[in-house]
Tab-separated table of N, CA and C in Angstrom:
chain	number	residue	atom	x	y	z
A	1319	MET	N	37.711	-22.894	30.570
A	1319	MET	CA	36.955	-21.699	30.256
A	1319	MET	C	35.659	-21.730	31.063
A	1320	GLU	N	35.361	-20.643	31.725
A	1320	GLU	CA	34.157	-20.614	32.554
A	1320	GLU	C	32.962	-20.113	31.750
A	1321	PRO	N	31.761	-20.551	32.108
A	1321	PRO	CA	30.566	-20.140	31.359
A	1321	PRO	C	30.276	-18.653	31.555
A	1322	LEU	N	29.589	-18.100	30.563
A	1322	LEU	CA	29.196	-16.694	30.658
A	1322	LEU	C	28.128	-16.526	31.722
A	1323	ALA	N	28.277	-15.535	32.531
A	1323	ALA	CA	27.305	-15.266	33.596
A	1323	ALA	C	27.152	-13.764	33.732
A	1324	ALA	N	26.060	-13.375	34.374
A	1324	ALA	CA	25.829	-11.952	34.604
A	1324	ALA	C	26.853	-11.428	35.595
A	1325	HIS	N	27.231	-10.195	35.423
A	1325	HIS	CA	28.191	-9.576	36.332
A	1325	HIS	C	27.530	-9.427	37.698
A	1326	PRO	N	28.143	-9.921	38.756
A	1326	PRO	CA	27.503	-9.816	40.074
A	1326	PRO	C	27.440	-8.368	40.536
A	1327	LEU	N	26.336	-8.021	41.154
A	1327	LEU	CA	26.163	-6.666	41.662
A	1327	LEU	C	26.936	-6.508	42.964
A	1328	LYS	N	27.503	-5.299	43.168
A	1328	LYS	CA	28.240	-5.059	44.414
A	1328	LYS	C	27.285	-5.041	45.598
A	1329	CYS	N	26.134	-4.409	45.423
A	1329	CYS	CA	25.117	-4.388	46.472
A	1329	CYS	C	24.040	-5.375	46.051
A	1330	SER	N	24.090	-6.547	46.609
A	1330	SER	CA	23.151	-7.572	46.172
A	1330	SER	C	21.967	-7.706	47.121
A	1331	GLY	N	21.501	-6.612	47.650
A	1331	GLY	CA	20.340	-6.645	48.533
A	1331	GLY	C	19.068	-6.845	47.733
A	1332	PRO	N	17.959	-7.124	48.410
A	1332	PRO	CA	16.695	-7.386	47.706
A	1332	PRO	C	16.181	-6.180	46.912
A	1333	LYS	N	16.420	-4.973	47.416
A	1333	LYS	CA	15.962	-3.782	46.687
A	1333	LYS	C	16.704	-3.618	45.371
A	1334	VAL	N	17.994	-3.915	45.370
A	1334	VAL	CA	18.795	-3.788	44.161
A	1334	VAL	C	18.359	-4.834	43.138
A	1335	LYS	N	18.067	-6.037	43.583
A	1335	LYS	CA	17.614	-7.083	42.677
A	1335	LYS	C	16.263	-6.733	42.067
A	1336	ILE	N	15.361	-6.209	42.871
A	1336	ILE	CA	14.043	-5.796	42.358
A	1336	ILE	C	14.204	-4.664	41.350
A	1337	PHE	N	15.091	-3.718	41.672
A	1337	PHE	CA	15.337	-2.612	40.745
A	1337	PHE	C	15.904	-3.126	39.417
A	1338	ALA	N	16.828	-4.075	39.477
A	1338	ALA	CA	17.425	-4.629	38.262
A	1338	ALA	C	16.372	-5.335	37.413
A	1339	VAL	N	15.467	-6.082	38.046
A	1339	VAL	CA	14.404	-6.773	37.317
A	1339	VAL	C	13.458	-5.768	36.675
A	1340	LEU	N	13.053	-4.761	37.430
A	1340	LEU	CA	12.154	-3.740	36.882
A	1340	LEU	C	12.815	-2.973	35.743
A	1341	LEU	N	14.089	-2.650	35.896
A	1341	LEU	CA	14.800	-1.935	34.846
A	1341	LEU	C	14.877	-2.780	33.576
A	1342	SER	N	15.165	-4.049	33.708
A	1342	SER	CA	15.230	-4.906	32.525
A	1342	SER	C	13.858	-5.049	31.878
A	1343	MET	N	12.790	-5.100	32.668
A	1343	MET	CA	11.437	-5.183	32.110
A	1343	MET	C	11.097	-3.917	31.336
A	1344	VAL	N	11.448	-2.766	31.890
A	1344	VAL	CA	11.174	-1.499	31.217
A	1344	VAL	C	11.957	-1.409	29.906
A	1345	LEU	N	13.219	-1.801	29.934
A	1345	LEU	CA	14.024	-1.750	28.714
A	1345	LEU	C	13.492	-2.692	27.642
A	1346	CYS	N	13.092	-3.901	28.039
A	1346	CYS	CA	12.523	-4.839	27.065
A	1346	CYS	C	11.212	-4.314	26.486
A	1347	THR	N	10.372	-3.717	27.329
A	1347	THR	CA	9.103	-3.160	26.858
A	1347	THR	C	9.348	-2.017	25.875
A	1348	MET	N	10.320	-1.175	26.180
A	1348	MET	CA	10.627	-0.062	25.276
A	1348	MET	C	11.156	-0.575	23.940
A	1349	MET	N	11.991	-1.602	23.971
A	1349	MET	CA	12.527	-2.158	22.720
A	1349	MET	C	11.405	-2.765	21.877
A	1350	LEU	N	10.479	-3.478	22.519
A	1350	LEU	CA	9.349	-4.044	21.777
A	1350	LEU	C	8.484	-2.945	21.165
A	1351	PHE	N	8.273	-1.865	21.906
A	1351	PHE	CA	7.484	-0.744	21.407
A	1351	PHE	C	8.163	-0.115	20.190
A	1352	LEU	N	9.492	0.079	20.264
A	1352	LEU	CA	10.212	0.673	19.143
A	1352	LEU	C	10.201	-0.242	17.918
A	1353	LEU	N	10.326	-1.546	18.130
A	1353	LEU	CA	10.245	-2.481	17.013
A	1353	LEU	C	8.862	-2.460	16.373
A	1354	GLN	N	7.838	-2.346	17.214
A	1354	GLN	CA	6.480	-2.297	16.690
A	1354	GLN	C	6.293	-1.043	15.839
A	1355	LEU	N	6.812	0.082	16.273
A	1355	LEU	CA	6.698	1.318	15.493
A	1355	LEU	C	7.436	1.199	14.167
A	1356	LYS	N	8.568	0.506	14.179
A	1356	LYS	CA	9.362	0.384	12.961
A	1356	LYS	C	8.650	-0.456	11.912
A	1357	PHE	N	7.962	-1.503	12.344
A	1357	PHE	CA	7.378	-2.439	11.385
A	1357	PHE	C	5.912	-2.184	11.089
A	1358	LEU	N	5.310	-1.184	11.718
A	1358	LEU	CA	3.912	-0.868	11.409
A	1358	LEU	C	3.826	-0.211	10.041
A	1359	LYS	N	2.801	-0.550	9.317
A	1359	LYS	CA	2.586	0.088	8.019
A	1359	LYS	C	2.020	1.485	8.246
A	1360	PRO	N	2.353	2.421	7.386
A	1360	PRO	CA	1.787	3.751	7.539
A	1360	PRO	C	0.274	3.717	7.335
A	1361	ARG	N	-0.406	4.473	8.140
A	1361	ARG	CA	-1.868	4.494	8.042
A	1361	ARG	C	-2.310	5.381	6.901
A	1362	ILE	N	-3.363	4.967	6.234
A	1362	ILE	CA	-3.903	5.743	5.122
A	1362	ILE	C	-4.889	6.748	5.699
A	1363	ASN	N	-4.660	8.013	5.411
A	1363	ASN	CA	-5.467	9.081	5.997
A	1363	ASN	C	-6.694	9.429	5.169
A	1364	SER	N	-6.757	8.956	3.935
A	1364	SER	CA	-7.828	9.381	3.054
A	1364	SER	C	-8.361	8.192	2.256
A	1365	PHE	N	-9.634	8.213	1.987
A	1365	PHE	CA	-10.270	7.203	1.145
A	1365	PHE	C	-9.679	7.253	-0.255
A	1366	TYR	N	-9.285	8.445	-0.685
A	1366	TYR	CA	-8.796	8.635	-2.046
A	1366	TYR	C	-7.344	8.180	-2.226
A	1367	ALA	N	-6.681	7.762	-1.163
A	1367	ALA	CA	-5.304	7.272	-1.264
A	1367	ALA	C	-5.260	5.824	-1.744
A	1368	PHE	N	-6.394	5.133	-1.768
A	1368	PHE	CA	-6.439	3.746	-2.212
A	1368	PHE	C	-6.342	3.648	-3.730
A	1369	GLU	N	-5.833	2.514	-4.185
A	1369	GLU	CA	-5.827	2.201	-5.611
A	1369	GLU	C	-6.609	0.912	-5.801
A	1370	VAL	N	-7.451	0.871	-6.822
A	1370	VAL	CA	-8.292	-0.300	-7.087
A	1370	VAL	C	-8.084	-0.742	-8.533
A	1371	LYS	N	-8.578	-1.916	-8.835
A	1371	LYS	CA	-8.507	-2.419	-10.213
A	1371	LYS	C	-9.871	-2.231	-10.859
A	1372	ASP	N	-9.854	-1.777	-12.112
A	1372	ASP	CA	-11.112	-1.609	-12.836
A	1372	ASP	C	-11.515	-2.942	-13.478
A	1373	ALA	N	-12.574	-2.924	-14.263
A	1373	ALA	CA	-13.114	-4.141	-14.870
A	1373	ALA	C	-12.130	-4.785	-15.840
A	1374	LYS	N	-11.202	-3.994	-16.395
A	1374	LYS	CA	-10.221	-4.530	-17.343
A	1374	LYS	C	-8.915	-4.930	-16.658
A	1375	GLY	N	-8.851	-4.791	-15.320
A	1375	GLY	CA	-7.670	-5.204	-14.579
A	1375	GLY	C	-6.602	-4.141	-14.427
A	1376	ARG	N	-6.883	-2.918	-14.863
A	1376	ARG	CA	-5.914	-1.828	-14.732
A	1376	ARG	C	-6.041	-1.186	-13.360
A	1377	THR	N	-4.916	-0.741	-12.814
A	1377	THR	CA	-4.922	-0.065	-11.513
A	1377	THR	C	-5.374	1.380	-11.699
A	1378	VAL	N	-6.351	1.778	-10.886
A	1378	VAL	CA	-6.901	3.135	-10.961
A	1378	VAL	C	-6.857	3.743	-9.571
A	1379	SER	N	-6.347	4.958	-9.472
A	1379	SER	CA	-6.314	5.666	-8.200
A	1379	SER	C	-7.673	6.312	-7.948
A	1380	LEU	N	-8.139	6.243	-6.718
A	1380	LEU	CA	-9.422	6.872	-6.391
A	1380	LEU	C	-9.313	8.397	-6.353
A	1381	GLU	N	-8.097	8.911	-6.407
A	1381	GLU	CA	-7.887	10.354	-6.477
A	1381	GLU	C	-8.550	10.928	-7.730
A	1382	LYS	N	-8.679	10.095	-8.751
A	1382	LYS	CA	-9.312	10.486	-10.011
A	1382	LYS	C	-10.779	10.864	-9.797
A	1383	PHE	N	-11.409	10.294	-8.780
A	1383	PHE	CA	-12.833	10.513	-8.546
A	1383	PHE	C	-13.105	11.495	-7.415
A	1384	LYS	N	-12.087	12.221	-6.971
A	1384	LYS	CA	-12.266	13.177	-5.881
A	1384	LYS	C	-13.240	14.275	-6.307
A	1385	GLY	N	-14.212	14.574	-5.454
A	1385	GLY	CA	-15.228	15.575	-5.752
A	1385	GLY	C	-16.476	14.990	-6.373
A	1386	LYS	N	-16.450	13.690	-6.718
A	1386	LYS	CA	-17.622	13.025	-7.280
A	1386	LYS	C	-18.223	12.114	-6.225
A	1387	ILE	N	-19.457	11.705	-6.441
A	1387	ILE	CA	-20.132	10.823	-5.504
A	1387	ILE	C	-19.708	9.387	-5.796
A	1388	LEU	N	-19.168	8.717	-4.753
A	1388	LEU	CA	-18.722	7.336	-4.892
A	1388	LEU	C	-19.479	6.459	-3.904
A	1389	GLN	N	-19.642	5.225	-4.264
A	1389	GLN	CA	-20.242	4.275	-3.353
A	1389	GLN	C	-19.176	3.229	-3.033
A	1390	GLY	N	-18.677	3.273	-1.789
A	1390	GLY	CA	-17.652	2.316	-1.376
A	1390	GLY	C	-18.282	1.192	-0.585
A	1391	ARG	N	-17.843	-0.025	-0.836
A	1391	ARG	CA	-18.377	-1.174	-0.121
A	1391	ARG	C	-17.243	-1.932	0.537
A	1392	ASN	N	-17.524	-2.452	1.705
A	1392	ASN	CA	-16.577	-3.275	2.436
A	1392	ASN	C	-16.953	-4.726	2.209
A	1393	HIS	N	-16.159	-5.442	1.409
A	1393	HIS	CA	-16.461	-6.835	1.108
A	1393	HIS	C	-15.756	-7.791	2.050
A	1394	GLY	N	-14.926	-7.290	2.945
A	1394	GLY	CA	-14.223	-8.152	3.907
A	1394	GLY	C	-15.072	-8.327	5.136
A	1395	GLY	N	-15.642	-9.486	5.294
A	1395	GLY	CA	-16.470	-9.747	6.454
A	1395	GLY	C	-15.759	-10.680	7.421
A	1396	ILE	N	-16.530	-11.507	8.063
A	1396	ILE	CA	-15.973	-12.446	9.033
A	1396	ILE	C	-15.017	-13.420	8.347
A	1397	PHE	N	-15.350	-13.842	7.148
A	1397	PHE	CA	-14.555	-14.834	6.455
A	1397	PHE	C	-13.562	-14.230	5.470
A	1398	GLY	N	-13.403	-12.913	5.472
A	1398	GLY	CA	-12.483	-12.261	4.556
A	1398	GLY	C	-13.129	-12.072	3.195
A	1399	SER	N	-12.371	-11.501	2.300
A	1399	SER	CA	-12.928	-11.282	0.958
A	1399	SER	C	-12.721	-12.518	0.096
A	1400	ILE	N	-13.646	-12.762	-0.794
A	1400	ILE	CA	-13.591	-13.956	-1.650
A	1400	ILE	C	-13.141	-13.570	-3.029
């Protein structure tokens, strides 16, 4: 049994080889881009789409406070949130 190998090109000139390499690079780049789109989390468009925990540990949607004055703080700094 012979090992698996790439199918030899009929026109094996240098231009054809360069084209084959470029084509494979483009296809790999496109596949990586599509995989990245598939696994990206959807972006949150609004501050009010977040859910937080109140002092008693219950989940509260910020949609409840829409139209009121809120003070939001970013506690994630260089070392992350504690």
